[in-house]
């Protein structure tokens, strides 16, 4: 029997059991760490470990630093019972108040389960940045490969502790950090066959802190500190007017000129500094024409190019227009008019970026905004006849904002259409679209605001109305992915959902209301730019919880220039927010809001608020190379939380091709990332997965990450009291069989009762969520 057939049969069994509500065993085995009898019964062997009393006075084991290599720590080995035929899961119990970035990797029968970074099956524990479930336990569930447990009733498991990883490290030493402190406490391990692990009723649980206090400080004094910091930066840049700034500093001064409270506004030194900086940038371009895509002082230069200087020309045209025809030295002794010089370099930037567009939404936005649109706006200031028509230039922004199909890079002015003629950068619901749902990296509102504001004919004029409407849609679509939690200091807040995000590595997410605070933007940008009453309400909720000033205070801990630039607009936006009348709109996951379901069928993700429970599910989960039959769950209840990777039923159109998992233990994508010692062997190596049909006209090679290779048409998942069905297809209809139920069933989308033992038709791009009472 092939790996794929064996895997598929197992998944069919697992899904049938889940959908029917039937399980072979509620728990196959339980190991209680720190309990001598339980540890002895499981042949526990502990290296570099201690026992401590932790949450709710329960015993736990920690794994300590001091392994043979600096990044390695302690290990636990134990035996556990498994089902020889069914899909097995291992769940670990952790305390929600513990914090630490160490990783815990599970090994079964000598092979590593999951991947360390962004795999469809993750590390047993990837660590937390802050308390994720204060006062409560939470449970992380991992599926065990069928090949590991087939025909066995008992297996040997190991848990290895290692230090944190820095995901952008380009060498192993930079990527894998030393383990310098003990791991978080491990409380219990459970083996089971039901995808939804339910703790024993006699197990201690905590409670959600219902009446958590609001933050009292910091307050408005933060705005005074912002102004001091911004003006200090300005004074430093203007100290020597003839010493040129880099490109982003020049743009900062140009925007400061239009900000009345700054010390750059109205000063001749500001104009002098901006002019000499633009001249220096041109001379650098002459010395190295590749500067159009690699200006060394610009963030991610091949994304931004020389577009920031184009925006400077737009902002400062009135003040600099008399100097456009003046001659300047090109650095080689040749005199050239500024108009001709700047036009030359901006056209080179614009055309290079048209030929080198980027696919992922945030990168696409930056490339098209700065590298193309703002560079072209600068050309239009100097020589309108050489600029692309505004409607043509705006097309790139419309594509990056998801308003028109994204057609990719161009050759000879013609789009290459690498993803076909109908790929949009955002879904119809307004979420960014890369492969599946993107959490933190999908928070592109700061760039969306910059795109909208770049279309203003003047700083005080309205921008493009269509882009504004799309920006509002994107902002509202993010709202269901903020849920109630305490901030790191124990105050009430809303935090960003990251567990079901394809590119997310941090948990819990940042405190977030309207939008994620970032280097380049503050949390009120989208609300103030659009003045949308719903977004204004979300911003007022953040102000009422006193989380806005805290977010600015945290940003100011970073002393870098990029953060200083991002702070420039904060005082005016706060003043505008404070002047707005009270809005009744609040984030939908807030406890005082009603039950609802948000589903994005194009991304295969659902957000559910049902009484005192919140459930996020990504049924289309990190299937980069092939259909993997896996989904991701984040379930919050008042007494405990669950994080789980589980089997799902997927209907798809097969291509006849297969993907064989490589022997990677680190990255779940790319080339597997930095390599770990050869003694680390993947339990998934050699598993064969089916590749879905690739639409005609799209260049594809098996093994390459692709939007279509792992994408199914219809997904079903039974998780505890929930049955979720998502029709991701645009033109197919599917039947959902409603299982037998002893109690009532309600469709949480329509709020209507549903009869058991019936069938429901699921139309294209629709979702059904049944709740069994």
XYZ file of C-alpha atoms in Angstrom:
773
model
C 0.000 0.000 0.000
C 1.449 3.430 -0.938
C 2.178 6.093 1.669
C -0.561 8.240 0.178
C -3.251 5.532 0.215
C -2.373 4.519 3.760
C -2.448 8.140 4.829
C -5.747 8.750 3.069
C -7.431 5.675 4.568
C -6.325 6.778 8.038
C -7.701 10.267 7.479
C -10.997 8.942 6.151
C -11.299 6.859 9.327
C -10.393 9.806 11.536
C -12.793 12.189 9.820
C -15.636 9.632 9.850
C -15.115 9.118 13.554
C -15.066 12.851 14.205
C -18.091 13.677 12.062
C -20.151 10.952 13.603
C -19.167 12.057 17.085
C -17.638 8.626 17.711
C -14.163 7.978 19.109
C -12.378 4.709 19.817
C -11.098 6.027 23.141
C -11.500 9.335 24.914
C -7.969 9.061 26.292
C -5.551 6.283 25.455
C -2.958 7.332 28.001
C -2.095 10.128 30.443
C 1.292 10.987 31.933
C 1.293 13.361 34.910
C 4.666 15.047 35.237
C 5.977 15.373 38.761
C 3.823 12.431 39.908
C 6.151 9.591 40.851
C 3.699 6.770 40.211
C 2.666 8.115 36.808
C 6.232 8.776 35.734
C 7.342 5.292 36.805
C 4.454 3.640 34.959
C 5.579 5.403 31.775
C 9.298 4.599 32.198
C 10.114 8.290 32.399
C 13.776 9.218 32.072
C 14.680 12.853 32.627
C 17.928 14.588 31.692
C 18.546 18.136 32.913
C 15.105 18.478 34.460
C 13.509 19.561 37.707
C 10.039 19.441 39.243
C 8.363 22.665 40.382
C 4.924 23.568 41.660
C 3.221 25.781 39.110
C -0.257 26.879 38.080
C -3.085 26.112 40.529
C -0.480 24.379 42.732
C -0.055 21.581 40.197
C 3.346 19.847 39.766
C 5.242 20.345 36.517
C 8.563 19.412 34.980
C 10.907 21.942 33.467
C 13.762 21.183 31.103
C 16.966 23.015 31.982
C 19.828 24.526 29.974
C 23.162 22.730 29.816
C 22.922 20.278 26.952
C 25.953 19.116 24.948
C 25.554 22.141 22.629
C 24.679 25.657 23.902
C 21.312 25.678 22.130
C 20.312 22.289 23.547
C 18.672 21.698 26.909
C 17.124 18.857 28.847
C 15.199 15.858 27.505
C 12.390 13.651 28.671
C 11.831 10.093 27.470
C 8.713 8.033 28.195
C 6.553 5.297 26.742
C 2.902 5.816 25.861
C -0.073 3.839 24.580
C -1.340 4.447 21.038
C -4.044 3.001 18.824
C -2.508 0.687 16.182
C -5.078 1.617 13.522
C -6.522 5.096 14.114
C -5.110 8.594 13.778
C -3.341 9.336 17.073
C -2.809 12.710 18.700
C -0.529 13.860 21.509
C -1.641 16.782 23.661
C 0.498 18.651 26.171
C -0.885 20.666 29.077
C 0.769 24.059 29.693
C 0.091 26.924 32.097
C -1.207 30.054 30.392
C 0.684 32.398 32.685
C 4.135 31.033 31.825
C 6.308 32.980 29.395
C 9.367 31.912 27.414
C 10.622 31.576 23.847
C 12.357 28.207 24.208
C 11.059 25.488 21.898
C 9.895 21.984 22.762
C 10.242 19.377 20.017
C 8.473 16.038 20.122
C 10.247 12.899 18.909
C 8.501 9.549 18.559
C 10.380 6.336 17.883
C 13.534 8.400 17.363
C 12.072 10.754 14.738
C 11.128 14.420 15.026
C 7.441 15.306 14.784
C 6.748 18.573 12.988
C 8.929 21.454 11.887
C 10.556 24.194 13.910
C 9.430 27.092 11.730
C 6.123 27.549 9.868
C 5.403 23.912 9.173
C 1.924 22.519 8.697
C 2.776 20.492 11.802
C 4.559 22.697 14.328
C 6.908 22.201 17.226
C 5.209 20.773 20.306
C 5.556 24.247 21.795
C 6.903 27.351 20.067
C 6.922 29.502 23.200
C 5.055 32.667 24.127
C 5.971 36.366 24.264
C 3.574 37.117 27.125
C 0.987 35.280 29.249
C -1.443 33.833 26.704
C -4.172 32.451 29.027
C -3.693 34.159 32.402
C -5.090 32.094 35.268
C -5.857 29.087 33.059
C -4.272 26.064 31.430
C -4.159 25.524 27.717
C -3.643 22.416 25.626
C -1.588 21.990 22.453
C -2.512 19.040 20.234
C -0.210 17.512 17.607
C -1.086 14.721 15.147
C 1.276 11.754 15.023
C 2.162 10.460 11.552
C 0.323 7.286 10.667
C 3.565 5.555 9.731
C 4.890 5.945 13.284
C 1.986 4.244 15.074
C 0.694 1.733 12.500
C 0.420 -1.725 14.068
C 1.748 -0.556 17.440
C 0.099 -0.301 20.825
C 2.983 1.478 22.530
C 5.643 3.939 21.368
C 8.650 5.697 22.862
C 8.320 9.469 23.025
C 10.906 12.142 23.761
C 10.565 15.858 24.396
C 13.671 17.937 23.633
C 14.123 21.516 24.823
C 16.090 23.935 22.677
C 16.704 27.657 22.750
C 14.697 30.278 20.844
C 15.102 30.831 17.126
C 15.450 34.100 15.233
C 13.604 33.372 12.037
C 15.543 35.842 9.884
C 18.958 34.441 10.786
C 20.902 33.513 7.652
C 23.353 31.198 9.419
C 22.687 28.457 11.939
C 24.505 30.387 14.688
C 22.391 33.493 14.145
C 19.189 31.527 13.614
C 19.390 29.122 16.579
C 19.917 30.907 19.886
C 21.391 29.565 23.094
C 19.059 28.023 25.642
C 19.744 30.313 28.578
C 16.818 29.634 30.923
C 14.552 26.733 31.905
C 11.645 25.772 29.697
C 8.134 26.456 30.806
C 6.570 23.820 32.994
C 5.168 20.658 31.369
C 2.163 19.454 33.342
C 0.664 16.476 31.549
C 0.783 14.591 28.266
C -2.220 12.759 26.817
C -2.531 10.299 23.926
C -5.945 10.175 22.237
C -7.723 9.590 18.936
C -10.395 12.303 19.048
C -9.134 15.443 17.300
C -10.791 17.600 19.957
C -9.067 16.856 23.244
C -11.407 17.306 26.208
C -9.737 17.438 29.622
C -10.957 15.083 32.345
C -13.746 16.627 34.395
C -11.759 16.249 37.621
C -8.740 18.125 36.246
C -8.107 21.514 37.833
C -9.031 24.478 35.634
C -8.888 28.210 36.140
C -11.298 30.954 35.157
C -11.158 33.906 32.815
C -10.455 37.136 34.751
C -13.864 38.694 34.113
C -13.426 42.054 35.823
C -9.857 42.802 34.853
C -8.852 46.406 35.458
C -8.302 49.004 32.778
C -4.864 50.457 32.271
C -4.265 53.692 34.204
C -0.970 54.794 32.668
C 0.678 56.065 30.568
C -1.545 58.904 29.456
C -1.560 61.999 27.221
C 1.926 62.946 28.384
C 3.150 60.420 25.828
C 2.160 62.835 23.044
C 4.441 65.493 24.538
C 7.261 62.951 24.514
C 6.502 62.156 20.864
C 6.835 65.814 19.910
C 10.106 66.148 21.815
C 11.537 63.085 20.050
C 10.429 64.157 16.578
C 11.740 67.697 17.012
C 15.039 66.422 18.383
C 15.418 64.347 15.222
C 14.600 67.360 13.056
C 17.107 69.594 14.851
C 19.776 66.959 14.382
C 19.118 66.755 10.648
C 19.021 70.542 10.173
C 22.132 71.231 12.221
C 24.312 71.249 9.104
C 22.093 72.390 6.197
C 24.645 71.487 3.495
C 25.230 67.939 4.758
C 22.825 65.716 2.772
C 20.339 63.367 4.393
C 19.535 59.900 3.154
C 16.340 59.355 1.178
C 14.005 58.431 4.061
C 15.294 61.299 6.213
C 14.587 63.647 3.305
C 11.010 62.381 3.062
C 10.681 62.791 6.837
C 11.676 66.452 6.530
C 9.271 66.994 3.649
C 6.371 65.619 5.690
C 7.521 67.583 8.750
C 7.393 70.778 6.666
C 3.632 70.194 6.318
C 3.183 69.413 10.049
C 2.693 72.773 11.805
C 3.886 71.798 15.292
C 7.302 70.579 14.120
C 10.482 72.629 14.031
C 10.851 71.886 10.318
C 7.696 73.757 9.321
C 8.374 77.135 7.649
C 12.177 77.099 8.073
C 14.498 77.955 5.182
C 16.961 75.388 6.503
C 14.416 72.664 5.783
C 14.192 73.644 2.104
C 17.965 73.901 1.802
C 18.459 70.500 3.394
C 15.870 68.800 1.197
C 17.313 70.303 -1.984
C 20.914 69.346 -1.254
C 19.807 65.833 -0.221
C 17.985 65.311 -3.534
C 21.071 66.518 -5.415
C 23.254 64.064 -3.512
C 20.837 61.231 -4.234
C 21.056 61.975 -7.961
C 24.852 61.982 -7.898
C 24.774 58.624 -6.128
C 22.439 57.348 -8.849
C 24.825 58.510 -11.582
C 27.682 56.709 -9.827
C 25.556 53.566 -9.569
C 22.484 53.346 -11.811
C 21.471 50.201 -9.887
C 20.520 52.626 -7.115
C 17.016 52.654 -8.617
C 16.491 49.287 -6.965
C 19.172 49.330 -4.264
C 19.399 52.716 -2.539
C 21.427 51.715 0.515
C 19.813 54.058 3.059
C 16.239 52.952 2.280
C 14.447 50.111 4.087
C 14.183 47.054 1.829
C 15.604 49.047 -1.108
C 14.405 46.664 -3.807
C 10.852 47.264 -2.543
C 10.961 51.062 -2.082
C 13.478 52.026 -4.755
C 13.730 55.799 -5.285
C 10.000 56.344 -4.859
C 10.385 58.202 -1.544
C 12.245 60.960 -3.401
C 9.355 61.101 -5.872
C 7.021 61.761 -2.948
C 9.356 64.516 -1.753
C 8.970 66.253 -5.123
C 5.176 66.031 -4.864
C 5.109 67.397 -1.314
C 7.663 70.182 -1.919
C 6.909 71.249 -5.487
C 5.678 74.699 -4.448
C 8.812 75.343 -2.420
C 11.322 73.849 -4.908
C 9.761 74.554 -8.308
C 11.931 77.633 -8.927
C 15.029 75.458 -8.657
C 13.973 72.713 -11.106
C 15.727 74.388 -14.031
C 18.909 75.183 -12.132
C 22.054 73.252 -13.107
C 23.711 70.835 -10.720
C 26.910 68.803 -10.927
C 26.301 65.127 -11.681
C 29.388 64.095 -9.688
C 31.513 63.650 -12.805
C 31.931 67.348 -13.596
C 28.948 67.509 -15.952
C 26.225 70.104 -15.438
C 22.604 68.964 -15.796
C 19.277 70.589 -15.001
C 17.647 69.301 -11.839
C 14.467 68.713 -13.804
C 16.249 66.415 -16.256
C 18.369 64.760 -13.570
C 15.540 63.816 -11.223
C 13.304 62.821 -14.114
C 15.951 60.402 -15.369
C 16.410 58.597 -12.072
C 12.700 58.410 -11.251
C 11.815 56.974 -14.657
C 14.545 54.352 -14.190
C 13.090 53.488 -10.771
C 9.507 53.353 -12.026
C 10.274 51.125 -14.974
C 12.507 48.739 -13.005
C 9.791 48.221 -10.411
C 7.191 47.611 -13.108
C 9.416 44.750 -14.245
C 10.069 43.454 -10.707
C 6.731 43.430 -8.900
C 6.288 41.327 -5.778
C 3.549 38.804 -5.043
C 2.903 38.883 -1.279
C 0.412 41.604 -0.453
C 2.466 43.829 1.864
C 5.463 43.670 -0.481
C 3.246 44.287 -3.498
C 1.794 47.377 -1.833
C 5.212 48.841 -1.016
C 6.697 48.094 -4.436
C 3.729 49.519 -6.322
C 3.260 52.544 -4.060
C 6.853 53.725 -3.868
C 8.711 52.024 -6.679
C 6.027 52.753 -9.300
C 3.286 55.181 -8.254
C 5.211 57.778 -6.234
C 8.164 57.636 -8.599
C 5.702 58.389 -11.408
C 4.083 61.209 -9.395
C 7.544 62.726 -9.128
C 8.030 62.437 -12.877
C 4.666 64.155 -13.392
C 5.852 67.107 -11.301
C 8.914 67.552 -13.510
C 7.650 66.571 -16.947
C 4.022 65.463 -17.260
C 4.578 64.214 -20.809
C 6.979 61.539 -19.529
C 4.683 60.348 -16.734
C 2.278 57.482 -17.032
C -1.322 58.743 -17.090
C -2.715 58.852 -13.560
C -5.284 56.165 -14.362
C -2.486 53.889 -15.587
C -0.343 54.496 -12.511
C -3.298 53.985 -10.185
C -3.933 50.588 -11.777
C -0.908 49.248 -9.913
C -2.349 50.522 -6.620
C -5.754 49.016 -7.439
C -4.064 45.687 -8.084
C -2.078 45.763 -4.821
C -5.176 46.741 -2.855
C -7.081 43.806 -4.361
C -9.487 45.954 -6.363
C -8.324 44.622 -9.731
C -6.620 41.341 -10.672
C -2.905 41.358 -9.895
C -1.112 40.735 -13.182
C 2.492 40.527 -11.981
C 5.686 41.912 -13.446
C 5.898 43.315 -16.960
C 8.147 42.733 -19.932
C 8.032 45.270 -22.751
C 5.043 46.823 -21.032
C 3.015 43.614 -21.025
C 2.053 41.836 -17.776
C 3.404 38.285 -17.366
C 0.403 37.064 -15.340
C 2.299 34.459 -13.285
C -0.880 33.650 -11.311
C -3.244 33.946 -14.231
C -5.673 36.720 -15.095
C -7.933 36.579 -12.027
C -5.748 36.515 -8.918
C -6.593 39.266 -6.422
C -4.312 40.447 -3.618
C -7.279 40.491 -1.243
C -10.278 38.242 -0.967
C -13.803 39.425 -1.648
C -14.248 39.688 2.135
C -11.182 41.945 2.430
C -8.441 39.728 3.877
C -5.012 39.631 2.297
C -4.514 36.659 0.045
C -1.147 34.979 -0.189
C -1.813 31.273 0.154
C -4.171 31.002 3.114
C -5.080 33.276 6.035
C -2.209 35.505 7.114
C -2.377 36.885 10.646
C 0.222 39.425 11.726
C 1.863 39.662 8.296
C -1.547 40.213 6.768
C -1.977 43.399 8.807
C -1.322 45.747 5.887
C -3.437 48.688 7.022
C -0.413 50.930 7.530
C 0.541 50.456 3.872
C -3.087 50.775 2.780
C -3.278 54.149 4.528
C -0.086 55.282 2.815
C -1.516 54.219 -0.553
C -4.718 56.168 0.056
C -2.910 59.274 1.277
C -0.477 59.143 -1.663
C -3.436 59.711 -4.001
C -4.324 63.027 -2.366
C -3.735 65.836 -4.917
C -2.519 67.942 -1.976
C -1.968 67.166 1.721
C -5.394 68.561 2.691
C -7.402 67.128 -0.232
C -9.340 63.863 -0.295
C -7.682 60.826 -1.843
C -9.059 58.291 -4.300
C -12.571 57.309 -3.201
C -12.360 53.729 -4.476
C -9.146 53.101 -2.582
C -10.709 54.598 0.552
C -13.674 52.214 0.293
C -11.326 49.252 -0.135
C -9.240 50.381 2.830
C -12.375 50.415 4.992
C -13.300 46.914 3.800
C -9.819 45.586 4.641
C -9.887 47.224 8.078
C -13.324 45.840 8.925
C -12.322 42.351 7.747
C -9.475 42.313 10.282
C -11.814 43.156 13.176
C -13.035 39.584 13.915
C -9.402 38.593 14.453
C -9.003 40.548 17.696
C -10.162 38.815 20.871
C -10.434 39.782 24.564
C -7.333 39.041 26.621
C -5.128 40.688 29.211
C -2.122 42.647 28.062
C 1.346 41.619 29.362
C 0.805 43.759 32.466
C -2.581 42.233 33.338
C -4.904 44.940 32.005
C -7.909 44.320 29.757
C -7.205 44.525 26.061
C -7.967 43.107 22.637
C -5.180 41.092 21.049
C -4.477 39.947 17.535
C -5.185 36.333 16.515
C -2.002 34.618 15.318
C -2.445 30.888 15.976
C -4.292 30.169 12.716
C -2.077 32.447 10.595
C 0.107 30.900 7.914
C 3.093 33.198 8.529
C 2.739 33.812 12.262
C 5.450 32.888 14.746
C 4.522 34.891 17.852
C 1.865 34.134 20.444
C -0.088 35.846 21.822
C -0.494 38.525 19.176
C 0.044 42.222 19.804
C -2.553 44.337 21.546
C -4.576 45.464 18.515
C -7.877 47.244 17.934
C -8.241 49.082 14.588
C -4.832 48.156 13.295
C -1.528 46.745 14.414
C 0.969 49.365 15.627
C 4.079 49.205 13.438
C 7.345 50.995 12.759
C 5.662 53.106 10.104
C 2.217 53.670 11.549
C 0.126 54.065 14.660
C -3.045 52.276 15.712
C -5.403 55.106 14.686
C -4.218 55.670 11.110
C -6.943 53.843 9.188
C -9.722 55.259 11.364
C -8.589 58.863 10.938
C -7.658 58.537 7.253
C -11.113 57.191 6.374
C -13.231 58.675 9.190
C -15.325 55.513 8.931
C -17.712 55.484 11.936
C -17.129 51.774 12.588
C -13.360 52.209 12.694
C -13.741 55.343 14.803
C -15.692 53.207 17.284
C -12.880 50.648 17.438
C -10.398 53.454 18.028
C -12.545 54.863 20.822
C -12.643 51.406 22.385
C -8.843 51.393 22.420
C -8.788 54.864 23.977
C -11.368 53.787 26.600
C -9.163 50.819 27.555
C -6.229 53.274 27.642
C -4.227 51.021 25.355
C -3.388 53.633 22.723
C -0.876 55.609 24.777
C 0.677 52.342 25.913
C 1.122 51.268 22.281
C 2.938 54.518 21.514
C 5.056 54.194 24.631
C 6.093 50.702 23.577
C 6.980 51.865 20.070
C 9.165 54.584 21.570
C 11.301 51.968 23.278
C 12.756 51.409 19.815
C 15.094 54.384 19.302
C 15.507 53.879 15.558
C 14.793 56.559 12.967
C 12.085 54.498 11.288
C 9.988 54.575 14.462
C 10.595 58.311 14.844
C 9.292 58.833 11.312
C 6.208 56.747 12.131
C 5.506 58.946 15.178
C 5.303 62.133 13.118
C 1.565 61.879 12.416
C 0.535 60.670 15.881
C -0.275 63.986 17.643
C -2.636 65.210 14.916
C -4.417 61.862 14.650
C -4.966 61.691 18.407
C -6.420 65.194 18.399
C -8.771 64.268 15.566
C -9.914 61.100 17.346
C -10.603 63.002 20.550
C -12.778 65.479 18.635
C -15.140 62.775 17.329
C -18.567 62.157 18.864
C -19.068 58.887 20.719
C -19.613 55.858 18.510
C -21.505 52.737 19.537
C -19.378 50.424 17.396
C -17.108 47.957 19.197
C -14.928 45.104 18.013
C -17.158 42.071 17.324
C -15.283 39.653 19.616
C -15.777 41.952 22.621
C -17.730 40.197 25.371
C -20.558 42.731 25.244
C -21.191 42.071 21.543
C -23.552 39.471 20.070
C -22.728 36.046 18.649
C -21.601 35.895 15.030
C -19.626 33.977 12.411
C -17.139 35.499 10.006
C -15.937 33.217 7.217
C -13.593 33.903 4.340
C -14.021 31.048 1.904
C -11.153 32.108 -0.345
C -8.718 31.788 2.571
C -10.511 28.855 4.214
C -10.687 30.574 7.609
C -13.527 31.091 10.068
C -13.957 33.169 13.246
C -16.788 32.236 15.631
C -18.126 33.961 18.726
C -20.613 31.712 20.491
C -21.594 32.851 23.964
C -18.454 32.756 26.105
C -16.498 30.762 23.555
C -14.337 32.003 20.687
C -13.118 29.649 18.003
C -10.768 30.341 15.114
C -10.227 27.676 12.476
C -8.056 27.547 9.383
C -9.283 24.515 7.474
C -6.931 25.284 4.598
C -3.728 25.143 6.629
C -0.181 25.681 5.361
C -0.721 23.409 2.351
C 2.050 25.003 0.318
C 3.050 22.045 -1.810
C 0.122 19.614 -1.845
C -3.171 18.747 -0.151
C -2.172 17.842 3.412
C -5.591 17.077 5.013
C -4.754 19.249 8.026
C -6.552 22.100 9.762
C -5.652 24.466 12.588
C -7.763 25.346 15.626
C -7.586 28.016 18.319
C -10.416 27.569 20.820
C -10.890 29.841 23.842
C -13.281 28.948 26.637
C -13.756 30.632 30.037
C -11.805 27.880 31.829
C -9.124 26.665 29.383
C -7.843 27.072 25.837
C -6.964 24.720 23.008
C -4.491 24.939 20.148
C -4.647 22.002 17.771
C -3.514 20.759 14.383
C -6.048 18.149 13.315
C -7.175 15.992 10.394
C -9.811 17.458 8.093
C -11.807 16.004 5.229
C -10.865 17.640 1.908
C -12.518 17.224 -1.467
C -10.328 18.412 -4.329
C -9.695 17.947 -8.022
C -6.558 15.776 -8.333
C -3.813 16.570 -10.816
C -2.371 13.062 -10.796
C 0.866 14.446 -9.361
C 2.291 13.817 -5.902
C 4.579 15.683 -3.538
C 7.012 13.720 -1.392
C 7.978 15.421 1.839
C 11.755 15.953 2.110
C 13.747 15.118 5.235
C 13.391 18.628 6.669
C 13.249 19.219 10.417
C 13.435 23.016 10.426
C 11.530 25.126 7.882
C 8.324 23.705 6.457
C 8.940 25.577 3.196
C 11.719 26.909 0.955
C 14.713 24.615 1.107
C 14.158 23.515 4.695
C 16.109 26.382 6.280
C 19.344 26.086 8.266
C 20.236 22.445 8.794
C 20.237 20.721 12.176
C 22.539 17.784 13.025
C 21.969 14.628 10.972
C 20.776 12.855 14.121
C 17.552 14.881 13.776
C 15.396 12.820 11.400
C 11.962 13.903 10.198
C 9.061 11.565 10.931
C 7.364 13.004 7.840
C 10.127 12.342 5.286
C 8.894 10.289 2.350
C 5.184 10.917 2.992
C 3.435 11.354 -0.354
C 0.637 13.891 -0.682
C -1.614 14.537 -3.697
C -1.262 17.762 -5.670
C -4.493 19.474 -6.650
C -5.149 20.460 -10.217
C -3.244 23.546 -11.348
C -5.270 25.920 -13.572
C -4.097 26.049 -17.179
C -1.614 28.722 -18.155
C 0.158 28.828 -14.774
C 3.803 27.776 -14.700
C 4.190 25.043 -12.092
C 6.746 22.497 -10.935
C 5.973 19.874 -8.268
C 7.764 20.742 -5.056
C 7.487 24.491 -5.572
C 5.267 26.539 -3.280
C 2.078 27.289 -5.186
C -1.288 28.887 -4.529
C -3.192 25.995 -6.105
C -1.159 22.860 -5.298
C -2.630 22.287 -1.840
C -5.973 23.965 -2.285
C -9.143 21.899 -2.008
C -12.712 22.664 -3.013
C -14.656 21.562 0.065
C -13.503 21.190 3.686
C -15.220 19.557 6.660
C -14.064 19.551 10.270
C -15.804 18.258 13.400
C -14.202 19.740 16.480
C -16.026 19.027 19.712
C -19.469 20.627 19.556
C -18.722 22.307 16.204
C -19.055 21.013 12.652
C -17.580 23.416 10.097
C -17.966 23.072 6.333
C -16.362 25.541 3.905
C -16.960 25.528 0.173
C -13.858 27.234 -1.210
C -14.818 26.645 -4.825
C -16.260 29.339 -7.035
C -18.591 27.120 -9.043
C -19.209 23.773 -7.286
C -21.941 22.664 -4.892
C -21.447 20.085 -2.123
C -23.645 18.155 0.280
C -23.005 18.188 4.018
C -24.386 15.214 5.918
C -25.659 16.270 9.329
C -24.853 13.506 11.843
C -27.102 12.079 14.523
C -27.323 14.258 17.605
C -29.015 13.704 20.950
C -29.629 17.395 21.527
C -30.470 20.327 19.296
C -28.359 21.600 16.411
C -28.161 25.221 15.360
C -26.535 26.725 12.292
C -24.521 29.580 13.791
C -24.362 31.379 10.429
C -28.128 31.560 9.851
C -29.116 31.119 13.547
C -31.654 28.479 12.430
C -32.285 25.016 13.894
C -31.048 22.038 11.871
C -32.360 18.475 11.940
C -29.932 15.607 12.522
C -29.573 12.818 9.946
C -30.295 15.230 7.079
C -28.258 16.803 4.304
C -27.471 20.451 3.679
C -26.455 21.970 0.363
C -23.345 24.126 0.624
C -23.216 26.622 -2.223
C -19.985 28.015 -3.754
C -18.099 30.407 -1.479
C -20.363 29.754 1.518
C -19.781 28.317 4.987
C -21.879 26.257 7.388
C -21.116 26.158 11.120
C -23.244 23.745 13.136
C -23.233 23.742 16.925
C -24.388 20.626 18.777
C -25.959 21.443 22.116
